[in-house]
PDB file of C-alpha atoms in Angstrom:
ATOM      1  CA  MET A   1     163.146-131.222  33.254  1.00  0.00           C
ATOM      2  CA  ARG A   2     162.640-130.455  36.954  1.00  0.00           C
ATOM      3  CA  LEU A   3     164.861-128.696  39.501  1.00  0.00           C
ATOM      4  CA  ILE A   4     165.403-130.953  42.513  1.00  0.00           C
ATOM      5  CA  SER A   5     168.177-129.185  44.457  1.00  0.00           C
ATOM      6  CA  SER A   6     170.483-126.195  44.266  1.00  0.00           C
ATOM      7  CA  GLY A   7     173.224-124.393  46.128  1.00  0.00           C
ATOM      8  CA  ARG A   8     175.613-121.511  45.710  1.00  0.00           C
ATOM      9  CA  HIS A   9     177.537-123.211  42.891  1.00  0.00           C
ATOM     10  CA  HIS A  10     175.282-125.958  41.532  1.00  0.00           C
ATOM     11  CA  ALA A  11     171.755-126.896  40.507  1.00  0.00           C
ATOM     12  CA  THR A  12     170.533-130.461  39.995  1.00  0.00           C
ATOM     13  CA  PHE A  13     167.703-131.342  37.609  1.00  0.00           C
ATOM     14  CA  ALA A  14     165.741-134.536  37.051  1.00  0.00           C
ATOM     15  CA  PHE A  15     165.601-135.177  33.310  1.00  0.00           C
ATOM     16  CA  GLY A  16     163.556-138.317  32.768  1.00  0.00           C
ATOM     17  CA  ASP A  17     165.805-141.248  33.638  1.00  0.00           C
ATOM     18  CA  LEU A  18     168.881-138.989  33.925  1.00  0.00           C
ATOM     19  CA  GLN A  19     170.173-136.373  36.337  1.00  0.00           C
ATOM     20  CA  VAL A  20     171.759-133.187  35.033  1.00  0.00           C
ATOM     21  CA  VAL A  21     173.881-131.083  37.359  1.00  0.00           C
ATOM     22  CA  SER A  22     174.841-127.536  36.399  1.00  0.00           C
ATOM     23  CA  LEU A  23     178.218-126.572  37.869  1.00  0.00           C
ATOM     24  CA  ARG A  24     179.153-122.918  38.189  1.00  0.00           C
ATOM     25  CA  ASP A  25     182.812-122.178  37.443  1.00  0.00           C
ATOM     26  CA  GLY A  26     182.256-118.440  37.925  1.00  0.00           C
ATOM     27  CA  TYR A  27     182.068-115.508  35.540  1.00  0.00           C
ATOM     28  CA  ILE A  28     184.183-113.407  33.205  1.00  0.00           C
ATOM     29  CA  ASP A  29     183.730-109.802  32.088  1.00  0.00           C
ATOM     30  CA  MET A  30     184.142-108.852  28.435  1.00  0.00           C
ATOM     31  CA  PRO A  31     183.810-105.512  26.599  1.00  0.00           C
ATOM     32  CA  PRO A  32     180.598-104.975  24.590  1.00  0.00           C
ATOM     33  CA  THR A  33     182.756-104.400  21.492  1.00  0.00           C
ATOM     34  CA  ARG A  34     183.105-108.196  21.282  1.00  0.00           C
ATOM     35  CA  LEU A  35     179.586-108.258  19.794  1.00  0.00           C
ATOM     36  CA  ARG A  36     179.579-107.954  16.006  1.00  0.00           C
ATOM     37  CA  ASP A  37     177.033-107.313  13.264  1.00  0.00           C
ATOM     38  CA  GLU A  38     176.733-109.379  10.090  1.00  0.00           C
ATOM     39  CA  GLU A  39     179.590-107.409   8.512  1.00  0.00           C
ATOM     40  CA  GLY A  40     181.877-108.218  11.431  1.00  0.00           C
ATOM     41  CA  ARG A  41     181.752-104.675  12.831  1.00  0.00           C
ATOM     42  CA  PRO A  42     181.129-103.771  16.505  1.00  0.00           C
ATOM     43  CA  LEU A  43     177.486-102.987  17.161  1.00  0.00           C
ATOM     44  CA  ASP A  44     176.600 -99.315  16.851  1.00  0.00           C
ATOM     45  CA  GLU A  45     174.417 -99.481  19.940  1.00  0.00           C
ATOM     46  CA  LEU A  46     173.769-102.065  22.621  1.00  0.00           C
ATOM     47  CA  PRO A  47     170.062-102.706  23.343  1.00  0.00           C
ATOM     48  CA  ALA A  48     168.870-101.514  26.740  1.00  0.00           C
ATOM     49  CA  ALA A  49     167.859-105.088  27.622  1.00  0.00           C
ATOM     50  CA  VAL A  50     171.520-106.152  27.759  1.00  0.00           C
ATOM     51  CA  PRO A  51     172.831-105.628  31.319  1.00  0.00           C
ATOM     52  CA  LEU A  52     176.331-104.330  31.965  1.00  0.00           C
ATOM     53  CA  ALA A  53     178.628-104.653  34.979  1.00  0.00           C
ATOM     54  CA  ASP A  54     181.063-101.735  35.166  1.00  0.00           C
ATOM     55  CA  ASP A  55     180.511-101.163  31.428  1.00  0.00           C
ATOM     56  CA  ASN A  56     181.305-104.816  30.615  1.00  0.00           C
ATOM     57  CA  LEU A  57     179.283-107.839  29.595  1.00  0.00           C
ATOM     58  CA  ARG A  58     179.271-110.389  32.412  1.00  0.00           C
ATOM     59  CA  LEU A  59     179.344-113.944  31.095  1.00  0.00           C
ATOM     60  CA  SER A  60     178.530-116.868  33.347  1.00  0.00           C
ATOM     61  CA  VAL A  61     180.802-119.894  32.933  1.00  0.00           C
ATOM     62  CA  ASN A  62     179.065-123.245  33.454  1.00  0.00           C
ATOM     63  CA  ALA A  63     179.907-126.917  33.123  1.00  0.00           C
ATOM     64  CA  PHE A  64     177.452-129.808  33.241  1.00  0.00           C
ATOM     65  CA  PHE A  65     177.526-133.299  34.756  1.00  0.00           C
ATOM     66  CA  VAL A  66     175.085-135.901  33.438  1.00  0.00           C
ATOM     67  CA  THR A  67     174.503-139.343  34.945  1.00  0.00           C
ATOM     68  CA  ASP A  68     172.133-142.284  34.735  1.00  0.00           C
ATOM     69  CA  GLY A  69     173.294-143.544  38.130  1.00  0.00           C
ATOM     70  CA  THR A  70     175.897-145.855  36.607  1.00  0.00           C
ATOM     71  CA  ARG A  71     177.597-143.986  33.761  1.00  0.00           C
ATOM     72  CA  SER A  72     178.343-140.297  33.733  1.00  0.00           C
ATOM     73  CA  VAL A  73     179.800-137.569  31.514  1.00  0.00           C
ATOM     74  CA  LEU A  74     181.242-134.233  32.635  1.00  0.00           C
ATOM     75  CA  ILE A  75     180.820-131.638  29.881  1.00  0.00           C
ATOM     76  CA  ASP A  76     183.498-128.913  30.114  1.00  0.00           C
ATOM     77  CA  THR A  77     185.754-128.342  33.107  1.00  0.00           C
ATOM     78  CA  GLY A  78     186.055-124.601  33.700  1.00  0.00           C
ATOM     79  CA  ALA A  79     189.222-122.539  33.911  1.00  0.00           C
ATOM     80  CA  SER A  80     191.099-123.952  36.927  1.00  0.00           C
ATOM     81  CA  ASP A  81     193.707-121.280  37.769  1.00  0.00           C
ATOM     82  CA  VAL A  82     194.721-120.266  34.231  1.00  0.00           C
ATOM     83  CA  TRP A  83     192.409-117.248  33.986  1.00  0.00           C
ATOM     84  CA  HIS A  84     194.216-115.534  36.897  1.00  0.00           C
ATOM     85  CA  ASP A  85     190.899-114.177  38.106  1.00  0.00           C
ATOM     86  CA  PRO A  86     189.310-114.972  41.499  1.00  0.00           C
ATOM     87  CA  THR A  87     185.869-115.031  39.875  1.00  0.00           C
ATOM     88  CA  MET A  88     186.782-118.237  38.003  1.00  0.00           C
ATOM     89  CA  GLY A  89     187.928-121.775  38.780  1.00  0.00           C
ATOM     90  CA  LEU A  90     185.062-122.684  41.105  1.00  0.00           C
ATOM     91  CA  ILE A  91     184.128-125.991  39.465  1.00  0.00           C
ATOM     92  CA  TYR A  92     185.870-128.093  42.103  1.00  0.00           C
ATOM     93  CA  ASP A  93     183.845-126.363  44.830  1.00  0.00           C
ATOM     94  CA  ALA A  94     180.719-126.890  42.722  1.00  0.00           C
ATOM     95  CA  LEU A  95     181.422-130.617  42.332  1.00  0.00           C
ATOM     96  CA  ASP A  96     181.940-130.958  46.089  1.00  0.00           C
ATOM     97  CA  GLU A  97     178.773-129.008  46.841  1.00  0.00           C
ATOM     98  CA  ALA A  98     176.791-131.245  44.472  1.00  0.00           C
ATOM     99  CA  GLY A  99     178.192-134.404  46.070  1.00  0.00           C
ATOM    100  CA  ILE A 100     180.055-135.520  42.937  1.00  0.00           C
ATOM    101  CA  ASP A 101     183.267-137.433  43.596  1.00  0.00           C
ATOM    102  CA  ARG A 102     185.942-136.293  41.144  1.00  0.00           C
ATOM    103  CA  ALA A 103     187.675-139.653  41.530  1.00  0.00           C
ATOM    104  CA  GLN A 104     184.704-141.342  39.836  1.00  0.00           C
ATOM    105  CA  VAL A 105     184.740-139.239  36.630  1.00  0.00           C
ATOM    106  CA  THR A 106     185.850-141.411  33.705  1.00  0.00           C
ATOM    107  CA  ASP A 107     184.500-139.446  30.716  1.00  0.00           C
ATOM    108  CA  VAL A 108     184.907-135.736  30.038  1.00  0.00           C
ATOM    109  CA  ALA A 109     183.426-134.099  26.935  1.00  0.00           C
ATOM    110  CA  ILE A 110     184.879-130.740  25.910  1.00  0.00           C
ATOM    111  CA  THR A 111     182.835-128.299  23.814  1.00  0.00           C
ATOM    112  CA  HIS A 112     185.959-126.544  22.505  1.00  0.00           C
ATOM    113  CA  LYS A 113     189.575-125.718  23.214  1.00  0.00           C
ATOM    114  CA  HIS A 114     189.357-122.330  24.965  1.00  0.00           C
ATOM    115  CA  GLU A 115     190.813-121.987  28.455  1.00  0.00           C
ATOM    116  CA  ASP A 116     187.541-121.501  30.327  1.00  0.00           C
ATOM    117  CA  HIS A 117     186.279-124.867  29.053  1.00  0.00           C
ATOM    118  CA  VAL A 118     189.239-127.249  29.028  1.00  0.00           C
ATOM    119  CA  SER A 119     191.722-126.023  31.661  1.00  0.00           C
ATOM    120  CA  GLY A 120     189.961-127.626  34.630  1.00  0.00           C
ATOM    121  CA  LEU A 121     191.293-131.026  33.579  1.00  0.00           C
ATOM    122  CA  ILE A 122     194.399-129.962  35.509  1.00  0.00           C
ATOM    123  CA  ALA A 123     193.973-128.736  39.086  1.00  0.00           C
ATOM    124  CA  PRO A 124     195.710-125.570  40.336  1.00  0.00           C
ATOM    125  CA  ASN A 125     198.432-127.684  42.005  1.00  0.00           C
ATOM    126  CA  GLY A 126     199.351-129.214  38.606  1.00  0.00           C
ATOM    127  CA  SER A 127     197.834-132.636  39.250  1.00  0.00           C
ATOM    128  CA  GLU A 128     195.149-134.289  37.146  1.00  0.00           C
ATOM    129  CA  ALA A 129     191.788-133.163  38.494  1.00  0.00           C
ATOM    130  CA  PHE A 130     190.063-136.462  37.598  1.00  0.00           C
ATOM    131  CA  THR A 131     192.239-139.380  38.627  1.00  0.00           C
ATOM    132  CA  ALA A 132     190.019-142.079  37.044  1.00  0.00           C
ATOM    133  CA  LEU A 133     189.832-140.284  33.696  1.00  0.00           C
ATOM    134  CA  GLU A 134     189.694-142.692  30.735  1.00  0.00           C
ATOM    135  CA  ARG A 135     188.456-140.575  27.806  1.00  0.00           C
ATOM    136  CA  VAL A 136     188.341-136.906  26.831  1.00  0.00           C
ATOM    137  CA  TRP A 137     186.066-136.233  23.885  1.00  0.00           C
ATOM    138  CA  ILE A 138     186.830-133.102  21.844  1.00  0.00           C
ATOM    139  CA  GLY A 139     186.342-131.922  18.270  1.00  0.00           C
ATOM    140  CA  ALA A 140     189.219-133.080  16.082  1.00  0.00           C
ATOM    141  CA  GLY A 141     189.883-129.509  14.988  1.00  0.00           C
ATOM    142  CA  ASP A 142     190.598-128.537  18.611  1.00  0.00           C
ATOM    143  CA  ALA A 143     192.546-131.602  19.741  1.00  0.00           C
ATOM    144  CA  SER A 144     195.862-129.781  19.312  1.00  0.00           C
ATOM    145  CA  VAL A 145     195.205-127.989  22.614  1.00  0.00           C
ATOM    146  CA  PHE A 146     196.608-130.992  24.498  1.00  0.00           C
ATOM    147  CA  THR A 147     200.169-129.730  24.778  1.00  0.00           C
ATOM    148  CA  GLY A 148     202.086-128.017  27.561  1.00  0.00           C
ATOM    149  CA  ARG A 149     200.022-127.973  30.721  1.00  0.00           C
ATOM    150  CA  LEU A 150     197.480-130.405  29.202  1.00  0.00           C
ATOM    151  CA  GLU A 151     200.075-132.785  27.738  1.00  0.00           C
ATOM    152  CA  PRO A 152     199.521-135.479  30.442  1.00  0.00           C
ATOM    153  CA  ILE A 153     195.953-135.948  29.181  1.00  0.00           C
ATOM    154  CA  ARG A 154     196.833-136.385  25.510  1.00  0.00           C
ATOM    155  CA  ASP A 155     196.880-140.198  25.517  1.00  0.00           C
ATOM    156  CA  ARG A 156     193.201-140.273  26.516  1.00  0.00           C
ATOM    157  CA  VAL A 157     191.896-137.826  23.920  1.00  0.00           C
ATOM    158  CA  VAL A 158     189.163-139.080  21.571  1.00  0.00           C
ATOM    159  CA  PRO A 159     188.992-136.698  18.559  1.00  0.00           C
ATOM    160  CA  VAL A 160     185.466-136.164  17.215  1.00  0.00           C
ATOM    161  CA  SER A 161     185.299-135.593  13.463  1.00  0.00           C
ATOM    162  CA  GLU A 162     181.680-136.651  12.887  1.00  0.00           C
ATOM    163  CA  THR A 163     178.557-137.339  14.901  1.00  0.00           C
ATOM    164  CA  VAL A 164     179.428-140.141  17.307  1.00  0.00           C
ATOM    165  CA  ALA A 165     177.820-141.803  20.321  1.00  0.00           C
ATOM    166  CA  ILE A 166     179.641-141.431  23.638  1.00  0.00           C
ATOM    167  CA  ASN A 167     177.244-143.844  25.321  1.00  0.00           C
ATOM    168  CA  GLU A 168     173.594-144.869  25.000  1.00  0.00           C
ATOM    169  CA  TRP A 169     172.287-141.405  25.863  1.00  0.00           C
ATOM    170  CA  ALA A 170     175.038-138.926  24.881  1.00  0.00           C
ATOM    171  CA  THR A 171     176.079-138.058  21.318  1.00  0.00           C
ATOM    172  CA  ALA A 172     178.822-135.680  20.178  1.00  0.00           C
ATOM    173  CA  VAL A 173     177.711-133.473  17.270  1.00  0.00           C
ATOM    174  CA  PRO A 174     180.252-131.248  15.465  1.00  0.00           C
ATOM    175  CA  ALA A 175     179.142-127.584  15.305  1.00  0.00           C
ATOM    176  CA  PRO A 176     182.221-125.706  14.067  1.00  0.00           C
ATOM    177  CA  GLY A 177     182.434-121.956  13.729  1.00  0.00           C
ATOM    178  CA  HIS A 178     183.463-120.554  17.074  1.00  0.00           C
ATOM    179  CA  THR A 179     186.453-122.876  16.801  1.00  0.00           C
ATOM    180  CA  PRO A 180     187.189-125.540  14.164  1.00  0.00           C
ATOM    181  CA  GLY A 181     186.335-128.289  16.639  1.00  0.00           C
ATOM    182  CA  HIS A 182     183.391-126.724  18.474  1.00  0.00           C
ATOM    183  CA  THR A 183     181.106-129.600  19.483  1.00  0.00           C
ATOM    184  CA  VAL A 184     177.596-129.843  20.906  1.00  0.00           C
ATOM    185  CA  TYR A 185     176.504-132.779  23.064  1.00  0.00           C
ATOM    186  CA  ASP A 186     172.996-134.155  22.555  1.00  0.00           C
ATOM    187  CA  ILE A 187     171.758-135.759  25.762  1.00  0.00           C
ATOM    188  CA  ARG A 188     168.697-137.980  25.258  1.00  0.00           C
ATOM    189  CA  SER A 189     166.529-138.999  28.178  1.00  0.00           C
ATOM    190  CA  SER A 190     163.184-140.767  28.371  1.00  0.00           C
ATOM    191  CA  THR A 191     161.494-137.339  28.222  1.00  0.00           C
ATOM    192  CA  GLY A 192     163.418-135.395  25.589  1.00  0.00           C
ATOM    193  CA  HIS A 193     166.705-133.906  24.372  1.00  0.00           C
ATOM    194  CA  LEU A 194     169.142-131.577  26.099  1.00  0.00           C
ATOM    195  CA  LEU A 195     171.657-129.842  23.795  1.00  0.00           C
ATOM    196  CA  VAL A 196     174.759-128.849  25.739  1.00  0.00           C
ATOM    197  CA  TRP A 197     176.797-126.183  23.961  1.00  0.00           C
ATOM    198  CA  GLY A 198     179.855-124.109  24.703  1.00  0.00           C
ATOM    199  CA  ASP A 199     180.154-120.775  22.886  1.00  0.00           C
ATOM    200  CA  THR A 200     177.167-120.924  20.554  1.00  0.00           C
ATOM    201  CA  VAL A 201     175.705-117.983  22.493  1.00  0.00           C
ATOM    202  CA  HIS A 202     177.723-115.571  24.631  1.00  0.00           C
ATOM    203  CA  VAL A 203     175.112-112.921  25.480  1.00  0.00           C
ATOM    204  CA  PRO A 204     171.717-114.561  26.004  1.00  0.00           C
ATOM    205  CA  THR A 205     169.868-111.265  26.509  1.00  0.00           C
ATOM    206  CA  LEU A 206     170.723-110.382  22.904  1.00  0.00           C
ATOM    207  CA  GLN A 207     171.644-113.370  20.738  1.00  0.00           C
ATOM    208  CA  PHE A 208     168.395-115.303  21.110  1.00  0.00           C
ATOM    209  CA  GLU A 209     166.336-112.322  20.021  1.00  0.00           C
ATOM    210  CA  GLN A 210     168.937-111.392  17.383  1.00  0.00           C
ATOM    211  CA  PRO A 211     170.764-114.645  16.471  1.00  0.00           C
ATOM    212  CA  ASN A 212     172.657-112.969  13.610  1.00  0.00           C
ATOM    213  CA  VAL A 213     174.725-111.012  16.131  1.00  0.00           C
ATOM    214  CA  SER A 214     178.094-112.751  16.363  1.00  0.00           C
ATOM    215  CA  TRP A 215     181.147-112.611  18.629  1.00  0.00           C
ATOM    216  CA  GLU A 216     184.540-111.137  17.835  1.00  0.00           C
ATOM    217  CA  LEU A 217     186.331-114.292  18.975  1.00  0.00           C
ATOM    218  CA  ASP A 218     184.342-116.599  16.703  1.00  0.00           C
ATOM    219  CA  GLY A 219     187.023-118.045  14.439  1.00  0.00           C
ATOM    220  CA  ASP A 220     184.591-118.064  11.509  1.00  0.00           C
ATOM    221  CA  GLN A 221     181.709-115.698  12.263  1.00  0.00           C
ATOM    222  CA  SER A 222     179.606-116.765   9.282  1.00  0.00           C
ATOM    223  CA  GLN A 223     179.958-120.452  10.130  1.00  0.00           C
ATOM    224  CA  ALA A 224     179.262-119.789  13.828  1.00  0.00           C
ATOM    225  CA  ARG A 225     176.139-117.822  12.882  1.00  0.00           C
ATOM    226  CA  ALA A 226     174.898-120.685  10.693  1.00  0.00           C
ATOM    227  CA  ALA A 227     175.547-123.239  13.452  1.00  0.00           C
ATOM    228  CA  ARG A 228     173.670-121.078  15.962  1.00  0.00           C
ATOM    229  CA  GLY A 229     170.688-120.775  13.613  1.00  0.00           C
ATOM    230  CA  ALA A 230     170.513-124.523  13.032  1.00  0.00           C
ATOM    231  CA  LEU A 231     170.736-125.297  16.740  1.00  0.00           C
ATOM    232  CA  LEU A 232     168.077-122.744  17.643  1.00  0.00           C
ATOM    233  CA  ASP A 233     165.741-124.243  15.052  1.00  0.00           C
ATOM    234  CA  GLN A 234     166.284-127.647  16.621  1.00  0.00           C
ATOM    235  CA  LEU A 235     165.749-126.330  20.136  1.00  0.00           C
ATOM    236  CA  ALA A 236     162.387-124.836  19.173  1.00  0.00           C
ATOM    237  CA  ARG A 237     161.011-128.365  18.717  1.00  0.00           C
ATOM    238  CA  PRO A 238     158.909-129.928  21.505  1.00  0.00           C
ATOM    239  CA  HIS A 239     160.748-131.680  24.346  1.00  0.00           C
ATOM    240  CA  HIS A 240     164.078-129.972  23.627  1.00  0.00           C
ATOM    241  CA  TYR A 241     166.149-128.004  26.152  1.00  0.00           C
ATOM    242  CA  VAL A 242     169.479-126.190  26.113  1.00  0.00           C
ATOM    243  CA  ALA A 243     172.349-126.110  28.605  1.00  0.00           C
ATOM    244  CA  GLY A 244     174.760-123.322  27.756  1.00  0.00           C
ATOM    245  CA  ALA A 245     178.231-122.601  29.057  1.00  0.00           C
ATOM    246  CA  HIS A 246     177.577-118.839  28.962  1.00  0.00           C
ATOM    247  CA  LEU A 247     173.863-118.750  29.706  1.00  0.00           C
ATOM    248  CA  ASP A 248     173.082-117.225  33.082  1.00  0.00           C
ATOM    249  CA  SER A 249     173.893-119.842  35.749  1.00  0.00           C
ATOM    250  CA  PRO A 250     172.580-122.475  36.107  1.00  0.00           C
ATOM    251  CA  GLY A 251     172.172-122.092  32.353  1.00  0.00           C
ATOM    252  CA  ILE A 252     169.416-124.598  31.549  1.00  0.00           C
ATOM    253  CA  ALA A 253     166.404-123.369  29.606  1.00  0.00           C
ATOM    254  CA  ARG A 254     163.814-123.979  26.931  1.00  0.00           C
ATOM    255  CA  VAL A 255     163.689-122.054  23.656  1.00  0.00           C
ATOM    256  CA  THR A 256     160.624-120.913  21.716  1.00  0.00           C
ATOM    257  CA  PRO A 257     160.230-118.938  18.476  1.00  0.00           C
ATOM    258  CA  SER A 258     159.550-115.232  19.037  1.00  0.00           C
ATOM    259  CA  GLY A 259     159.223-112.747  16.182  1.00  0.00           C
ATOM    260  CA  ASP A 260     162.290-112.989  13.966  1.00  0.00           C
ATOM    261  CA  GLY A 261     164.260-114.682  16.736  1.00  0.00           C
ATOM    262  CA  TYR A 262     163.727-116.772  19.817  1.00  0.00           C
ATOM    263  CA  ALA A 263     162.758-116.419  23.463  1.00  0.00           C
ATOM    264  CA  LEU A 264     164.618-118.059  26.324  1.00  0.00           C
ATOM    265  CA  GLU A 265     162.894-119.381  29.444  1.00  0.00           C
ATOM    266  CA  TYR A 266     165.184-120.475  32.267  1.00  0.00           C
ATOM    267  CA  LEU A 267     164.111-123.525  34.266  1.00  0.00           C
ATOM    268  CA  ALA A 268     165.613-122.282  37.544  1.00  0.00           C
ATOM    269  CA  PRO A 269     166.415-118.928  39.148  1.00  0.00           C
ATOM    270  CA  PRO A 270     169.970-117.570  38.936  1.00  0.00           C
ATOM    271  CA  ILE A 271     172.690-118.897  41.226  1.00  0.00           C
ATOM    272  CA  GLY A 272     175.904-117.203  42.238  1.00  0.00           C
TER     273      GLY A 272
END
């Protein structure tokens, strides 16, 4: 995995025979009380290593575009204008900056149903953001999100209820816990695996070192904790990388065992 270009809102990596583009949708601030111990209680104390912005946790919001030069998949779409926050909804600028034509996107893969991941399918003016869209892959347990504002997309939804290939190099893998339909996408290149996840980790400065720390908004904290542990074990294998929606932008890194937890090594400096 090698960084080949970057800008204010994107970073492009060569990944064997594929290209992976990290797209920055922006950031959101959340209170530290969202972090929970194994009993579901707010943490008594936040480690000094966890940075705060005006007493809040600042979470990057990333999406990822993967292509082999012919086929492509956009994984997550950001928040569009539904978050009502000027720090979000930047994915369209990121796509333009990276030279990606929205009119050529046929496949979108959604990690889960929450607004900061799925809302960008509809542009702020109410039109479909991806006019050539043919398929939207999403965990079956989250497919009910396609109502109201997202109703026009419903006829192209492909519910994922088990591990299934999207194409020759992308596989959807159910990883429920944060939501019933939370899904991880395993991207296989000639040089390794990239696991693209949504809300498996919210606070990378804490949850790699202490993976048992969960998140208040995990629908099933125990199940989310188990999914995180299994994915981290997989990522510790050789030639595996992670791309995380809430890892610090551009959000692509390698994971190694460290003590009772894991260490995270980013493959590019922060953007944004």
